[in-house]
Every structure is written in structure tokens, then in C-alpha cells.
mmCIF file of C-alpha atoms and ligand atoms in Angstrom:
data_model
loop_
_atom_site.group_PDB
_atom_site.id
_atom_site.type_symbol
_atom_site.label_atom_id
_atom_site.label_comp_id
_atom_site.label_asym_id
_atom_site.label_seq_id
_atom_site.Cartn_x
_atom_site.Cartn_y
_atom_site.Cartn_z
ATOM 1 C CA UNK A 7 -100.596 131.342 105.348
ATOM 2 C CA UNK A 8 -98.017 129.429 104.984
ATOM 3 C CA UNK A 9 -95.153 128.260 106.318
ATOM 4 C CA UNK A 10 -93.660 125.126 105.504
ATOM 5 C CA UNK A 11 -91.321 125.368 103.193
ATOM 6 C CA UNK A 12 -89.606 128.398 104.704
ATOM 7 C CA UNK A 13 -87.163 125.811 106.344
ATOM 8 C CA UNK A 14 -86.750 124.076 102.756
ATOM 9 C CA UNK A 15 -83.782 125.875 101.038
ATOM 10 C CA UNK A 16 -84.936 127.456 97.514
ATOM 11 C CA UNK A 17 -82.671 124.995 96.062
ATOM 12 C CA UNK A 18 -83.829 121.593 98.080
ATOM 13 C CA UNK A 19 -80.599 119.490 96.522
ATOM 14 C CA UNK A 20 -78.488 120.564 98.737
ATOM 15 C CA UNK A 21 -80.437 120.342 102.145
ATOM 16 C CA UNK A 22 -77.061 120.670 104.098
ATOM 17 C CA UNK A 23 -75.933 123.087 106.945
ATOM 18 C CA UNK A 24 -73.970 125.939 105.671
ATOM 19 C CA UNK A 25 -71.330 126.745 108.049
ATOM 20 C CA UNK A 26 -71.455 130.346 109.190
ATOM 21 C CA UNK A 27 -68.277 131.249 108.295
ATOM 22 C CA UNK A 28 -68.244 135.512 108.638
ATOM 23 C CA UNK A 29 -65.438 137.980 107.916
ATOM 24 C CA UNK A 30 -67.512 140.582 108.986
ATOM 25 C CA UNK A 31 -65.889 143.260 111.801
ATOM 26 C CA UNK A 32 -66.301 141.763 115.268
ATOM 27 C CA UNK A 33 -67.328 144.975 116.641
ATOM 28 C CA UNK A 34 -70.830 145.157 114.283
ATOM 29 C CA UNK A 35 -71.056 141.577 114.912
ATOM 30 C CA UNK A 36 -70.740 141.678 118.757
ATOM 31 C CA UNK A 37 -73.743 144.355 118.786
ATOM 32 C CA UNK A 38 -76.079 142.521 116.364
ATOM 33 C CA UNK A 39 -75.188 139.275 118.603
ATOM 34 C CA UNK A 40 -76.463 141.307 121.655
ATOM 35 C CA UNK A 41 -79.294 142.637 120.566
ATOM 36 C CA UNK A 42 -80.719 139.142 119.069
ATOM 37 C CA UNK A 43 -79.158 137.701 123.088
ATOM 38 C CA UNK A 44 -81.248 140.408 124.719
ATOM 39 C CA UNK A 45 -84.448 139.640 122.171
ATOM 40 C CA UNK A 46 -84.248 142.749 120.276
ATOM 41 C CA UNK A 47 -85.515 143.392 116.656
ATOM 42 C CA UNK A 48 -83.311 144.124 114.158
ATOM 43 C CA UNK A 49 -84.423 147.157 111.595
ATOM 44 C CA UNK A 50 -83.824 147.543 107.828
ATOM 45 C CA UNK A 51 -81.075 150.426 108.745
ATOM 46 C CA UNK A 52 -79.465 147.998 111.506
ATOM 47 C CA UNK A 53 -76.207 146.146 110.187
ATOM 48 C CA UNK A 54 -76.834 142.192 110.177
ATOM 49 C CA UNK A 55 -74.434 139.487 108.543
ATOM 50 C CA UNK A 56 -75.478 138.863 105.095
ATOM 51 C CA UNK A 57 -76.431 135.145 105.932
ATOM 52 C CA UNK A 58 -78.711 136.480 108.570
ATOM 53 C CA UNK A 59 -80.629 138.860 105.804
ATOM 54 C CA UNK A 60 -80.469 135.951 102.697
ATOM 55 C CA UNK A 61 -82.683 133.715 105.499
ATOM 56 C CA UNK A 62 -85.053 136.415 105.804
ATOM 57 C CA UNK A 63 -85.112 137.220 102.104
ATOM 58 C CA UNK A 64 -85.419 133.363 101.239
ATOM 59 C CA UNK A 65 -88.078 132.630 104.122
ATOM 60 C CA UNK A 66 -90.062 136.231 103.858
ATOM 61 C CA UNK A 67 -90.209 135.730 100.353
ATOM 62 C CA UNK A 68 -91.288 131.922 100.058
ATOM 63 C CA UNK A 69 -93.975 133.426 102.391
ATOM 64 C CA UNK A 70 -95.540 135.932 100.042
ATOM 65 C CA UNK A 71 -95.306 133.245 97.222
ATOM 66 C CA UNK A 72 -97.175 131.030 99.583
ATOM 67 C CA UNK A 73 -99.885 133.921 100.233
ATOM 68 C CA UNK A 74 -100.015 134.583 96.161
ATOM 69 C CA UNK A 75 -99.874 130.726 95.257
ATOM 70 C CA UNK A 76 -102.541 129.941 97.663
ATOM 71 C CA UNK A 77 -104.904 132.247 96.588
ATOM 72 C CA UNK A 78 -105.647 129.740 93.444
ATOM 73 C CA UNK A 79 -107.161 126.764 94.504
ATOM 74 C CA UNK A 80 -109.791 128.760 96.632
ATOM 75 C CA UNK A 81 -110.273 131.590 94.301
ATOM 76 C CA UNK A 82 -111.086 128.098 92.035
ATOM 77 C CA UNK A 83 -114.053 128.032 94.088
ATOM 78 C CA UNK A 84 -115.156 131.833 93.701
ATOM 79 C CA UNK A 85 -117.602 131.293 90.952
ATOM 80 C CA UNK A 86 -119.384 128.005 92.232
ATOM 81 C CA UNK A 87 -120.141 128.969 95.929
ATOM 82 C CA UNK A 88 -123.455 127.698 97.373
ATOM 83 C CA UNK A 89 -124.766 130.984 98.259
ATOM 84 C CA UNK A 90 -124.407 134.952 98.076
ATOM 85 C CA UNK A 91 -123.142 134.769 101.858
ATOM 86 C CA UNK A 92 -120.100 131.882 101.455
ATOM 87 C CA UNK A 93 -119.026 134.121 97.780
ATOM 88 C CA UNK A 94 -118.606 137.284 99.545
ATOM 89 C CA UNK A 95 -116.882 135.363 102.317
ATOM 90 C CA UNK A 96 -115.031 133.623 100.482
ATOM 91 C CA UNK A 97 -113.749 136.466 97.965
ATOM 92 C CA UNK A 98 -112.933 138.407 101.395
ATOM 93 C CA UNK A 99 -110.540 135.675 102.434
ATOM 94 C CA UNK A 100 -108.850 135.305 99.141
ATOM 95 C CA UNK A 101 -108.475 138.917 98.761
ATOM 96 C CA UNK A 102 -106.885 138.658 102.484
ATOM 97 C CA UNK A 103 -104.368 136.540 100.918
ATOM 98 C CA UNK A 104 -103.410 138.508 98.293
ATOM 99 C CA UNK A 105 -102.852 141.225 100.977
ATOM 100 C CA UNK A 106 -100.815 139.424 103.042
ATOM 101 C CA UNK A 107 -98.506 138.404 100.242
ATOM 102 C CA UNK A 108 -97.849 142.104 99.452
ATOM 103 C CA UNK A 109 -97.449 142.768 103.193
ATOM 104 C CA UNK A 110 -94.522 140.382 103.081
ATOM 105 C CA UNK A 111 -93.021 141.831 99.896
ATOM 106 C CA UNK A 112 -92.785 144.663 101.424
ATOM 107 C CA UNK A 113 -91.199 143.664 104.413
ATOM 108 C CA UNK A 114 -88.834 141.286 102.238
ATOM 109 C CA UNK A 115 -88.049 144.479 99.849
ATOM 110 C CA UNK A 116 -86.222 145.921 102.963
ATOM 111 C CA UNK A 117 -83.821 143.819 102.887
ATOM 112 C CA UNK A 118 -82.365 145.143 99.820
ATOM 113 C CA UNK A 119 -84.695 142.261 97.513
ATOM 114 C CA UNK A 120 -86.512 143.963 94.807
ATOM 115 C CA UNK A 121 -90.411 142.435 94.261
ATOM 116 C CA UNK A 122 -89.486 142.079 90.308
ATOM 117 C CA UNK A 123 -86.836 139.684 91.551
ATOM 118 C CA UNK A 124 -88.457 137.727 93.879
ATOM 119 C CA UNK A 125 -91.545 137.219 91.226
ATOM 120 C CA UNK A 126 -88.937 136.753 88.576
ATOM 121 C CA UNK A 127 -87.582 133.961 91.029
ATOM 122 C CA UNK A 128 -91.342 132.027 91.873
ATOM 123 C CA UNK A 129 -92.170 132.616 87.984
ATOM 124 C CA UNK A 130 -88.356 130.801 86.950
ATOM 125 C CA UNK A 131 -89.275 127.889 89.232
ATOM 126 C CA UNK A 132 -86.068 128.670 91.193
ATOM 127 C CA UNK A 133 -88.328 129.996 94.240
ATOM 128 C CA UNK A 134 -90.659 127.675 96.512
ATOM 129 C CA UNK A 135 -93.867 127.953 97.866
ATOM 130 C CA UNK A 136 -95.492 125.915 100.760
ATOM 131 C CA UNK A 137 -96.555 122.910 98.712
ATOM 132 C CA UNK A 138 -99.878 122.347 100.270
ATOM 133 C CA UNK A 139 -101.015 124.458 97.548
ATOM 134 C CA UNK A 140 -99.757 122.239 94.780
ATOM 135 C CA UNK A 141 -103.166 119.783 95.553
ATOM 136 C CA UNK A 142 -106.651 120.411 94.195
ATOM 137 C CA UNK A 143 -109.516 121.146 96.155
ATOM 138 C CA UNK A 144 -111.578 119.022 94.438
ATOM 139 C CA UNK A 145 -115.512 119.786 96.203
ATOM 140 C CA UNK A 146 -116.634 122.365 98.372
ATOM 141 C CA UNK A 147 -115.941 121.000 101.515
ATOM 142 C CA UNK A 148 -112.300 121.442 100.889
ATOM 143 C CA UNK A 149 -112.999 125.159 101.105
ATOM 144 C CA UNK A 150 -113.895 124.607 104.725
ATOM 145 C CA UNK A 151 -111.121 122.627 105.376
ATOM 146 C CA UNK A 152 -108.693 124.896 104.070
ATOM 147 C CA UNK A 153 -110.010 127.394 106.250
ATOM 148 C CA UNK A 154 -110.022 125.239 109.225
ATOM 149 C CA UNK A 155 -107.254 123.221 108.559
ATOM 150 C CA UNK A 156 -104.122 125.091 106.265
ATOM 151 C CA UNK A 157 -105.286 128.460 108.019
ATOM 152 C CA UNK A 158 -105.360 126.706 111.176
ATOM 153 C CA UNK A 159 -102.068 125.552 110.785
ATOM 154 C CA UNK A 160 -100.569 128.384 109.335
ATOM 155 C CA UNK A 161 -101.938 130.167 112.593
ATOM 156 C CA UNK A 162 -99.582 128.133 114.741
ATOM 157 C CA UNK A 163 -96.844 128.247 112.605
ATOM 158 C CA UNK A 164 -97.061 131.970 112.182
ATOM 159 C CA UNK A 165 -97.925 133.207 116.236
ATOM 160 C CA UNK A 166 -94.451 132.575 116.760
ATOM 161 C CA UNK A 167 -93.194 134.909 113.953
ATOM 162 C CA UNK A 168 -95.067 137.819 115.384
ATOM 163 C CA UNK A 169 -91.838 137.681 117.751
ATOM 164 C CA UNK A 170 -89.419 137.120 115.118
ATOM 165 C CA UNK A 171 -86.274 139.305 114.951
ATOM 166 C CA UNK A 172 -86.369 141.234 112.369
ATOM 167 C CA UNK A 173 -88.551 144.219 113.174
ATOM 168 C CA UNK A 174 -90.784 144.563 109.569
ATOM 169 C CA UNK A 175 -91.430 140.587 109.016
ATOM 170 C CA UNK A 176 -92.072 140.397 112.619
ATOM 171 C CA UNK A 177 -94.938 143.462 112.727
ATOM 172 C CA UNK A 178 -96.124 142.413 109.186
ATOM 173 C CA UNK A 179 -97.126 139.177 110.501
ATOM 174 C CA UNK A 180 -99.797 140.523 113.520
ATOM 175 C CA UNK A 181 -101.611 142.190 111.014
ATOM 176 C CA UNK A 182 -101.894 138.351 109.077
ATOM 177 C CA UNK A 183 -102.203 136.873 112.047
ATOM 178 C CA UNK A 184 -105.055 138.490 113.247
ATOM 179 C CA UNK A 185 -106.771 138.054 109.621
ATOM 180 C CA UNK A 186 -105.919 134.372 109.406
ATOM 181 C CA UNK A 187 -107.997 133.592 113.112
ATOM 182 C CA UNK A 188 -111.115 135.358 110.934
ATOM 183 C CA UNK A 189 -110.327 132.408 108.098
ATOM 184 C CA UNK A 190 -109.820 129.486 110.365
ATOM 185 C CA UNK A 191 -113.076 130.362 112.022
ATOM 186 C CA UNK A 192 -114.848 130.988 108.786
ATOM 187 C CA UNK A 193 -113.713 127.507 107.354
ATOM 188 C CA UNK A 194 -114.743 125.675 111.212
ATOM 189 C CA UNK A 195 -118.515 127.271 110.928
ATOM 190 C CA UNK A 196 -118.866 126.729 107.351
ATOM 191 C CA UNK A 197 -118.045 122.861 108.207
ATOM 192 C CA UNK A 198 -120.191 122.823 110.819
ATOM 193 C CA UNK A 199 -123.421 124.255 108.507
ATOM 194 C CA UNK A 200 -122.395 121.106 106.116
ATOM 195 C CA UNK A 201 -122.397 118.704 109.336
ATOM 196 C CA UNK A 202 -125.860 119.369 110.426
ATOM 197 C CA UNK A 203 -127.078 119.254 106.550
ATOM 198 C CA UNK A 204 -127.526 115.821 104.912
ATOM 199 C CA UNK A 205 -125.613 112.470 104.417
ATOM 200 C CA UNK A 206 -124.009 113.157 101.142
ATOM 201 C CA UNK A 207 -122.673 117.064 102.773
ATOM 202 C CA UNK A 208 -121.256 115.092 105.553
ATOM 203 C CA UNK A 209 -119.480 112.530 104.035
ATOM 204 C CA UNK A 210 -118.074 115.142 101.712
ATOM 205 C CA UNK A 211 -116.465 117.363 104.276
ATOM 206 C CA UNK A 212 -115.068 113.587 106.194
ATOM 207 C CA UNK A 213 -113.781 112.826 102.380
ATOM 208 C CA UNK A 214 -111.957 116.604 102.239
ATOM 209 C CA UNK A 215 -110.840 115.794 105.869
ATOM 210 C CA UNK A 216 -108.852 112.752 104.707
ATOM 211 C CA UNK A 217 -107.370 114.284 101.985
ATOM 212 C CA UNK A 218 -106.110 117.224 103.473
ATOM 213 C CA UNK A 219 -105.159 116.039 106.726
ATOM 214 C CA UNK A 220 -101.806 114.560 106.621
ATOM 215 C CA UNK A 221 -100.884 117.341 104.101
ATOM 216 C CA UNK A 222 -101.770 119.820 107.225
ATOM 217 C CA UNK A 223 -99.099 117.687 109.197
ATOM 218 C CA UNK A 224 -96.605 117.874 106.728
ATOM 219 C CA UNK A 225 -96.699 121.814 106.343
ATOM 220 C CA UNK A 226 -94.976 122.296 109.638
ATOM 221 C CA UNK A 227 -91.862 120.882 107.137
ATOM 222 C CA UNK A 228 -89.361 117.960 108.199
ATOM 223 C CA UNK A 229 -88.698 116.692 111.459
ATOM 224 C CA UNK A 230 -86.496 118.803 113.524
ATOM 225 C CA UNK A 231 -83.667 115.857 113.322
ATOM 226 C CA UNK A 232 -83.900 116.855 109.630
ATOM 227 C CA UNK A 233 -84.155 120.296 109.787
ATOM 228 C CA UNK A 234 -80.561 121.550 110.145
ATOM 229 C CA UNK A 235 -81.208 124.676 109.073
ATOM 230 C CA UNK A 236 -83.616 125.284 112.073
ATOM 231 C CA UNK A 237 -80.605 124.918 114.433
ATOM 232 C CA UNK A 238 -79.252 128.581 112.969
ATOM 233 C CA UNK A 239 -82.982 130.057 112.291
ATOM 234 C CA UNK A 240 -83.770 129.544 116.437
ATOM 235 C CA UNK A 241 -80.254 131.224 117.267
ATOM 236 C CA UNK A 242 -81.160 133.966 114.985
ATOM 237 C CA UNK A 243 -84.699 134.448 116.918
ATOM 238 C CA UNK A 244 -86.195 134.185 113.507
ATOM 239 C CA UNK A 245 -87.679 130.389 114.753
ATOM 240 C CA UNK A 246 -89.153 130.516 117.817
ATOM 241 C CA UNK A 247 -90.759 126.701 117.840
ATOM 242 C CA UNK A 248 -89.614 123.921 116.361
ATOM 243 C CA UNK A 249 -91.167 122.152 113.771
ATOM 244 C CA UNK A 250 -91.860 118.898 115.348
ATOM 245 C CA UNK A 251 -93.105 121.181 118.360
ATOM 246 C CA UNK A 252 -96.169 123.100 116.001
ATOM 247 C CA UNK A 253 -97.188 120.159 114.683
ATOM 248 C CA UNK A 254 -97.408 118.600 118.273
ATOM 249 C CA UNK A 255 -99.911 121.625 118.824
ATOM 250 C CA UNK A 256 -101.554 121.769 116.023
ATOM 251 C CA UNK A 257 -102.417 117.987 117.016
ATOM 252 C CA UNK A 258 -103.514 118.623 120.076
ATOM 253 C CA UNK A 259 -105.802 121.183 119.332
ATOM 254 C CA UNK A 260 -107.878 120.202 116.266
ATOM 255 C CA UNK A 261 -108.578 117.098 117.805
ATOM 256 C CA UNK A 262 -111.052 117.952 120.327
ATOM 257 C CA UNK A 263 -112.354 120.595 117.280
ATOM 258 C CA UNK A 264 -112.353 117.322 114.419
ATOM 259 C CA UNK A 265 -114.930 115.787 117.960
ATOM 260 C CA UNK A 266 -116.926 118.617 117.888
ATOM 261 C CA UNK A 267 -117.640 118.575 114.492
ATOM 262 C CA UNK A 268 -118.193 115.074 114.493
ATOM 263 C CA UNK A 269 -115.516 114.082 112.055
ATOM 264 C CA UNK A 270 -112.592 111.459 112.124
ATOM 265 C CA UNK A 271 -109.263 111.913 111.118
ATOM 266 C CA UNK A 272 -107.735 109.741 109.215
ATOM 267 C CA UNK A 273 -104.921 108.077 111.369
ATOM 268 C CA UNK A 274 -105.764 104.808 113.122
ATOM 269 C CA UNK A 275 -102.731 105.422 115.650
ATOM 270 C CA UNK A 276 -103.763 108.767 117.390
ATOM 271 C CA UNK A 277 -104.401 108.704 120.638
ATOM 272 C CA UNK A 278 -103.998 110.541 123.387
ATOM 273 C CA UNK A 279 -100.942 109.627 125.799
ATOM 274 C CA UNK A 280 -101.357 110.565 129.230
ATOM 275 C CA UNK A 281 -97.254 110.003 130.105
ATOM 276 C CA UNK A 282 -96.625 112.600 127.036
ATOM 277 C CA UNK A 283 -99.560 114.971 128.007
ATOM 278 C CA UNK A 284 -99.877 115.156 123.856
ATOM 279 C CA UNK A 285 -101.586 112.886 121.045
ATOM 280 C CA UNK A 286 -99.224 110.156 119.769
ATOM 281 C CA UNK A 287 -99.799 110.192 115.654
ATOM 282 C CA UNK A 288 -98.577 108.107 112.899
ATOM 283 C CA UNK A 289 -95.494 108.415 110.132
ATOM 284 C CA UNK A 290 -96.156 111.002 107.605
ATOM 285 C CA UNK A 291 -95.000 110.096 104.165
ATOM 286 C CA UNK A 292 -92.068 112.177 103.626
ATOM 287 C CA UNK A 293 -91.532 110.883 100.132
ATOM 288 C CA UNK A 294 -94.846 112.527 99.063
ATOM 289 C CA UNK A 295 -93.752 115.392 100.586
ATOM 290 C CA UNK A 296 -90.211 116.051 99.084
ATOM 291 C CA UNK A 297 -91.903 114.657 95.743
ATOM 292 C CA UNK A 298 -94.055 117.452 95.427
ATOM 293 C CA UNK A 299 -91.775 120.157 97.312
ATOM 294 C CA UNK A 300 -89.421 119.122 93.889
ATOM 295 C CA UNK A 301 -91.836 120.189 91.857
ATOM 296 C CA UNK A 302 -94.396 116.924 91.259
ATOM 297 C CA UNK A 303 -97.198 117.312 92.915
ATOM 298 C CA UNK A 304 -100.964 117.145 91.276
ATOM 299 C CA UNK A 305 -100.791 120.746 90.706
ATOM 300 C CA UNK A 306 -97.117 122.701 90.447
ATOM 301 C CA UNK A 307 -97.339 122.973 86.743
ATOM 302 C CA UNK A 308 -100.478 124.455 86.684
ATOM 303 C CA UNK A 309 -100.531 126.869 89.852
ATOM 304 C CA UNK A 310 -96.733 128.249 88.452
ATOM 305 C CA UNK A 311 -98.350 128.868 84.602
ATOM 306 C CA UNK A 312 -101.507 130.096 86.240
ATOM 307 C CA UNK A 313 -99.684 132.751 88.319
ATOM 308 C CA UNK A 314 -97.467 133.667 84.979
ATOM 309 C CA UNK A 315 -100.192 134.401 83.012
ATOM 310 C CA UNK A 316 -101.824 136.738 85.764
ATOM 311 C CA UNK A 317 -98.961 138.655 85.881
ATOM 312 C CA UNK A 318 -98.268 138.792 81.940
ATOM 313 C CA UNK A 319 -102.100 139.586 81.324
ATOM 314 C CA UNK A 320 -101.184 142.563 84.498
ATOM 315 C CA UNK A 321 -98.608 144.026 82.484
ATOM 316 C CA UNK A 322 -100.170 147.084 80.854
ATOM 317 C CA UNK A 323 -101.808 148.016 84.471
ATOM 318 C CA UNK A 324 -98.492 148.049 85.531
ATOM 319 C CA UNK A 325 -97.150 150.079 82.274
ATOM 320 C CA UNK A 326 -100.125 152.433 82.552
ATOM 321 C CA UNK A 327 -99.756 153.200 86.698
ATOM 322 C CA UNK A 328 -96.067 153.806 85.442
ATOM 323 C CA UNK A 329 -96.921 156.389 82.578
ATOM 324 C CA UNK A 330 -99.630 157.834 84.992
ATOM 325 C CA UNK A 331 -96.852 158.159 87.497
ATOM 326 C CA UNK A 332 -94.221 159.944 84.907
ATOM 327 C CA UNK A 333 -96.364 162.349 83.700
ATOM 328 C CA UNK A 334 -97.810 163.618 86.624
ATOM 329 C CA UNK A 335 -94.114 163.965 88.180
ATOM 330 C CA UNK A 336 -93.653 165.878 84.806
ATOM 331 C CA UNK A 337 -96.107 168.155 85.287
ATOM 332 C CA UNK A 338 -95.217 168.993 88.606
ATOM 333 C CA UNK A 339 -91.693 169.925 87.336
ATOM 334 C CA UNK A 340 -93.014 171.960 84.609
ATOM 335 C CA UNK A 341 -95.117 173.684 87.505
ATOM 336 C CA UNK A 342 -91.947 174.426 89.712
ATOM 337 C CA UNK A 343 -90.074 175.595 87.062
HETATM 338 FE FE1 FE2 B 5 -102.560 134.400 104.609
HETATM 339 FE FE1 FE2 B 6 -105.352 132.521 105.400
#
């Protein structure tokens, strides 16, 4: 997952345009300008303008803080899974997460970005993650609809970066791609096992349905007349869709799946329209969502001091891989010599 609040700055004060002014040689420009013309990918050794790489650092990195972050209100669920089967599933697609967060470290790292200061960044507050994480999953139907839901629209927000310009984020995110269809589906069938159970398991998964479904909407981030910053990210080729575009799709396609599952969701103004060829849908409450983007959702405070403490409790694995590391370059030394 997750992509939302890639297009929100890291600093959402000032959610302004900022002119590209660039002093950089024309020459270096021209060719970086021709190979993002001719829909080339740009490599970590390739010279790019330095507003160009702080995007990628700012949205690559929000991205592996959304992988990390997200792995908590799941992993919540770990301990209290109905059976053997939806733990180990479960604890697969977590771990997933976690994977796919140090995929995109990586990839953010060559840019120049250390990890230290990109966690330092998250664990200061200063760096955002997509806020759909900052709600509680309060029953185990939300697991399901995580899966089937936030995966599912994290899949359509994230097909599109598989084609993104720069070379590392754009291979890194196949790889998550192709392990976030295997979380979607898991979430759909686990659904559908609680839809054929009894009256209380059904109305549980329609209550997680309405409580996560406008959130799901809102991840694909502001409309694109408020999304300035889109404008520069789709001449880059690091957008490929616009946000008002995925959501469209995501729309269209989980309402014939919500049918099938024999759910409703919770907006009394979708409908198809056959002039559109898309589902009309109602106003999403973009106060909610800039609240909690600003840090006051249900659960920022906790999800940021959870994710501290996991990584002050990991310091002396980190210290110990370090000492391991020394003195076995030590005794290689003293072996050469
Ligand atoms: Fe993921
Ligand atoms: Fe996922």
C-alpha cells in the first residue's frame, strides 16, 4: 500500500505550486527532458534536477512509511484471529508489508536519502503517511476489508507506478504489486466466508464496510482541481493517472464486487450513469480528511509512539549486526595482512 498522501507535501501548510525555477545547465536538462518525452527511466547514476529527485524522495519515502505504518492496525489483529489458517495468512500479509516498505527504502536511498533520515523524519512527525492508517480496525471484519478495500485501492493507485520514471521506484513497485493482488484477494474470500456464516458475521463485515468506505475514496488524495502538485508529478512521468481518475476506477470496479458479496455501500447517491459510462458518487468530507492528514485522526498519536518504540526496543539488534559486522571485517584484515 499506500498512496494517498504522496501528493500531500510533507509539510501540508503550504499546499501551493512551487514554481520550477532551475539554474541547472541546459544541456543536462535538455537530455533528462528527452528521455522523460520519449518515456524513458531515469537511473540513480542519471543527472535529474534536484526538484525532480526531492518528489521522489518525499513520495518514495511517504510510501515506505505507509507500508511500515500500516502494518499496525492489522498486525493488531495477529493474536485474535479466528483460526490457525486466517493467523498464518494474516502474519504473511503483514510481513509483506514490512517488505515492501524496505523495498521502497531502498529505492528512496538512491536518491542520495539515507533510511536513518527518512525514519528520523516519520519518527519527528515532520514525515506523512497515507492516513487511512490513522483509524482503528475495530472487529475482524475490518481485516477483510482492509484487504479488499485499502489493498484494493492501493492496487489501482500503484499499477500506474510500475511505469513511473524513475527506474528503481518504478521496478520496486511490480514486485508490491504483484504481492498486494494476493492481499486484496485474501481480504475478498475471507469476506465472503463471513457472508455465508450467520447474521451477526454479516452485519459485522456491512458495519466495517461503512466505516472504511469513504476513507478508501479519500486515499486516492484531493481532487485533481486541488492537486497542483499533480500538474508537475504527470510531466515528470512519475503520475501516470490522476487522482480523480483512480478513484473513478476504483468505483467502478468494487461495485459489482460489494454485489457479489452481497453488501451495500454506504452512499445513497451512487449510481451508475449510462451518459458517463462510470458510477456517479457523493461528496467526500474533505475536512475529515485534511483533519487527520494534520495529525488528528483516532489514531496518529498512537501509530507514531507505537512505531518509536519498535525501533528504540530494535536498537541493540541493530548495535549487535553492527559489532558482528566490524569484527568480522577485522578479522578479515588481520587475515590479509
Ligand atoms: Fe504493501
Ligand atoms: Fe498490501
Amino acid at each position: 500500500m499506500y498512496t494517498q498522501s504522496m501528493s500531500v507535501p510533507d509539510d501540508s501548510a503550504s499546499r501551493s505550486v512551487q514554481p520550477l525555477v532551475s539554474a541547472e545547465p541546459a544541456e543536462r536538462m535538455a537530455r533528462f527532458d528527452a528521455c522523460i518525452d520519449a518515456d524513458g527511466r531515469i537511473e540513480p547514476q542519471d543527472w535529474m534536477p534536484e526538484a525532480y529527485r526531492k518528489t521522489l524522495v518525499r513520495q518514495i519515502s511517504q510510501h515506505a512509511h505507509s507500508e511500515i505504518v500500516g502494518m499496525l492496525p492489522e498486525g493488531n489483529w495477529i493474536g485474535r484471529a479466528p483460526s490457525l489458517k486466517r493467523k498464518a495468512i494474516l502474519i504473511a500479509k503483514v510481513q509483506d508489508e514490512g517488505g515492501h516498505g524496505l523495498y521502497l527504502y531502498s529505492a528512496a536511498e538512491t536518491l542520495g536519502t539515507s533510511r536513518d533520515q527518512m525514519v528520523q523524519a516519520l519518527h519527528e512527525g515532520k514525515a506523512k503517511y497515507s492516513s487511512i492508517f490513522n483509524y482503528p480496525t475495530l472487529t475482524w471484519a475490518d481485516v477483510g476489508v482492509i484487504g479488499w478495500l485499502v489493498d484494493g485501492a492501493a492496487i489501482m493507485n500503484q499499477i500506474p507506478l510500475c511505469r513511473c520514471s524513475y527506474g528503481p521506484y518504478a521496478r520496486a513497485m511490480v514486485r508490491v504489486c504483484k504481492e498486494e493482488s494476493f492481499h486484496q484477494r485474501q481480504g475478498y474470500e475471507s469476506l465472503m466466508v463471513m457472508m455465508r456464516g450467520t447474521q451477526a458475521q454479516r452485519d459485522m463485515v456491512q458495519d466495517a464496510v461503512n466505516r472504511w468506505w469513504w476513507k478508501c475514496l479519500a486515499m486516492f488524495g484531493p481532487p485533481d482541481a486541488d492537486s497542483p502538485n499533480s500538474v508537475q508529478g504527470m510531466r515528470w512521468g512519475i503520475k501516470r493517472v490522476s487522482n480523480d481518475e483512480l478513484r473513478q476506477q476504483f468505483v467502478d470496479a468494487t461495485v459489482p464486487q460489494a454485489k457479489l458479496l452481497g453488501v451495500s455501500l454506504p452512499d445513497p447517491l451512487l449510481k451508475w450513469n449510462e451518459a458517463r459510462g462510470h458510477h456517479d458518487y457523493g461528496p467526500i468530507d474533505w475536512d475529515e480528511f485534511w483533519h487527520t492528514v494534520n495529525g488528528n485522526g483516532p489514531c496518529n498519536k498512537e501509530r507514531l509512539a507505537t512505531r518509536v518504540k519498535a525501533h528504540e526496543d530494535g536498537a541493540w539488534v541493530r548495535e549487535a549486526a553492527l559489532a558482528h559486522a566490524r569484527k568480522r571485517q577485522q578479522a578479515a584484515l588481520k587475515e590479509a595482512a
